Amino acid sequence: MKYYVYILTNKYGTVLYTGVTNDLVRWVYEHKHSFDKNSFTSKYKVNKLVYFEDTSDVKSAIAREKQIKSWSRDRKTSLIIQANPQWIDLYNSIL
């Protein structure tokens, strides 16, 4: 099984949200359609997938998520730019 660490943003790139899942397509779909109206991602319209990485080890995925969450915004931005300089929504590329 694969596990994914991902970063979502809003359409302006002003909010960054880091998460982990074992079903990236389903989870991003749920963010895009605001399944949980009370969630952070729904409140701030954070639904644009700008970064993801995968691993086969759940403990590694959780550790990586925590690591990225602890970083400054500048460091997260650098990570995104290295993989996705245009900050395009990667959702269609994972379908």
Tab-separated table of C-alpha atoms in Angstrom:
chain	number	residue	atom	x	y	z
A	1	MET	CA	0.000	0.000	0.000
A	2	LYS	CA	1.148	3.538	-0.703
A	3	TYR	CA	0.879	6.444	1.684
A	4	TYR	CA	0.981	10.046	0.546
A	5	VAL	CA	2.123	13.246	2.177
A	6	TYR	CA	0.571	16.212	0.406
A	7	ILE	CA	0.295	19.967	0.463
A	8	LEU	CA	-2.838	21.826	-0.545
A	9	THR	CA	-3.317	25.545	-0.970
A	10	ASN	CA	-6.115	27.941	-1.815
A	11	LYS	CA	-6.416	29.633	-5.204
A	12	TYR	CA	-4.253	32.546	-4.035
A	13	GLY	CA	-1.494	30.391	-2.535
A	14	THR	CA	-1.861	32.169	0.802
A	15	VAL	CA	-2.763	29.134	2.917
A	16	LEU	CA	-0.801	25.867	3.060
A	17	TYR	CA	-2.220	22.641	4.467
A	18	THR	CA	-0.123	19.495	4.909
A	19	GLY	CA	-1.721	16.089	5.306
A	20	VAL	CA	-1.197	12.343	4.977
A	21	THR	CA	-3.467	9.709	3.422
A	22	ASN	CA	-3.466	6.289	1.829
A	23	ASP	CA	-5.907	7.384	-0.902
A	24	LEU	CA	-4.757	10.673	-2.387
A	25	VAL	CA	-7.383	10.843	-5.153
A	26	ARG	CA	-10.306	10.318	-2.769
A	27	TRP	CA	-8.918	12.634	-0.102
A	28	VAL	CA	-8.228	15.535	-2.486
A	29	TYR	CA	-11.676	15.002	-4.037
A	30	GLU	CA	-13.197	15.342	-0.574
A	31	HIS	CA	-11.228	18.548	0.045
A	32	LYS	CA	-12.293	19.944	-3.338
A	33	HIS	CA	-15.956	19.258	-2.592
A	34	SER	CA	-15.860	20.385	1.061
A	35	PHE	CA	-17.258	17.137	2.463
A	36	ASP	CA	-16.652	18.391	5.998
A	37	LYS	CA	-18.093	21.909	6.023
A	38	ASN	CA	-16.517	22.614	9.437
A	39	SER	CA	-12.974	21.644	8.444
A	40	PHE	CA	-10.019	24.014	8.121
A	41	THR	CA	-9.717	23.224	4.417
A	42	SER	CA	-13.369	23.984	3.778
A	43	LYS	CA	-13.331	27.200	5.814
A	44	TYR	CA	-10.296	28.568	3.941
A	45	LYS	CA	-11.127	26.985	0.553
A	46	VAL	CA	-7.902	24.959	0.555
A	47	ASN	CA	-8.406	22.498	-2.293
A	48	LYS	CA	-5.549	22.870	-4.784
A	49	LEU	CA	-3.017	20.013	-4.697
A	50	VAL	CA	0.427	21.562	-5.244
A	51	TYR	CA	2.742	18.907	-3.813
A	52	PHE	CA	2.764	15.238	-2.909
A	53	GLU	CA	5.194	12.422	-2.289
A	54	ASP	CA	4.613	8.762	-1.568
A	55	THR	CA	6.079	5.965	0.509
A	56	SER	CA	5.123	2.386	1.276
A	57	ASP	CA	5.673	2.842	5.010
A	58	VAL	CA	2.940	4.474	7.074
A	59	LYS	CA	5.319	5.443	9.890
A	60	SER	CA	7.598	7.207	7.407
A	61	ALA	CA	4.623	9.063	5.928
A	62	ILE	CA	3.447	10.263	9.330
A	63	ALA	CA	6.975	11.301	10.319
A	64	ARG	CA	7.397	13.198	7.038
A	65	GLU	CA	4.050	14.967	7.497
A	66	LYS	CA	5.108	16.083	10.982
A	67	GLN	CA	8.484	17.204	9.650
A	68	ILE	CA	6.944	19.327	6.881
A	69	LYS	CA	4.345	20.783	9.257
A	70	SER	CA	7.151	21.954	11.545
A	71	TRP	CA	8.886	23.860	8.744
A	72	SER	CA	8.590	27.577	8.090
A	73	ARG	CA	6.386	28.753	5.275
A	74	ASP	CA	9.495	29.653	3.236
A	75	ARG	CA	10.840	26.130	3.495
A	76	LYS	CA	7.481	24.618	2.494
A	77	THR	CA	7.317	27.036	-0.427
A	78	SER	CA	10.790	25.965	-1.562
A	79	LEU	CA	9.717	22.308	-1.445
A	80	ILE	CA	6.691	23.079	-3.602
A	81	ILE	CA	8.684	25.170	-6.080
A	82	GLN	CA	11.272	22.403	-6.554
A	83	ALA	CA	8.566	19.943	-7.615
A	84	ASN	CA	5.928	22.276	-9.037
A	85	PRO	CA	7.354	25.719	-9.946
A	86	GLN	CA	4.088	26.902	-11.509
A	87	TRP	CA	2.001	25.855	-8.496
A	88	ILE	CA	-0.413	24.103	-10.854
A	89	ASP	CA	-3.169	21.933	-9.420
A	90	LEU	CA	-1.806	18.392	-9.644
A	91	TYR	CA	-5.168	16.723	-9.051
A	92	ASN	CA	-5.784	15.861	-12.714
A	93	SER	CA	-2.324	14.300	-12.957
A	94	ILE	CA	-3.194	11.737	-10.250
A	95	LEU	CA	-6.547	10.668	-11.701
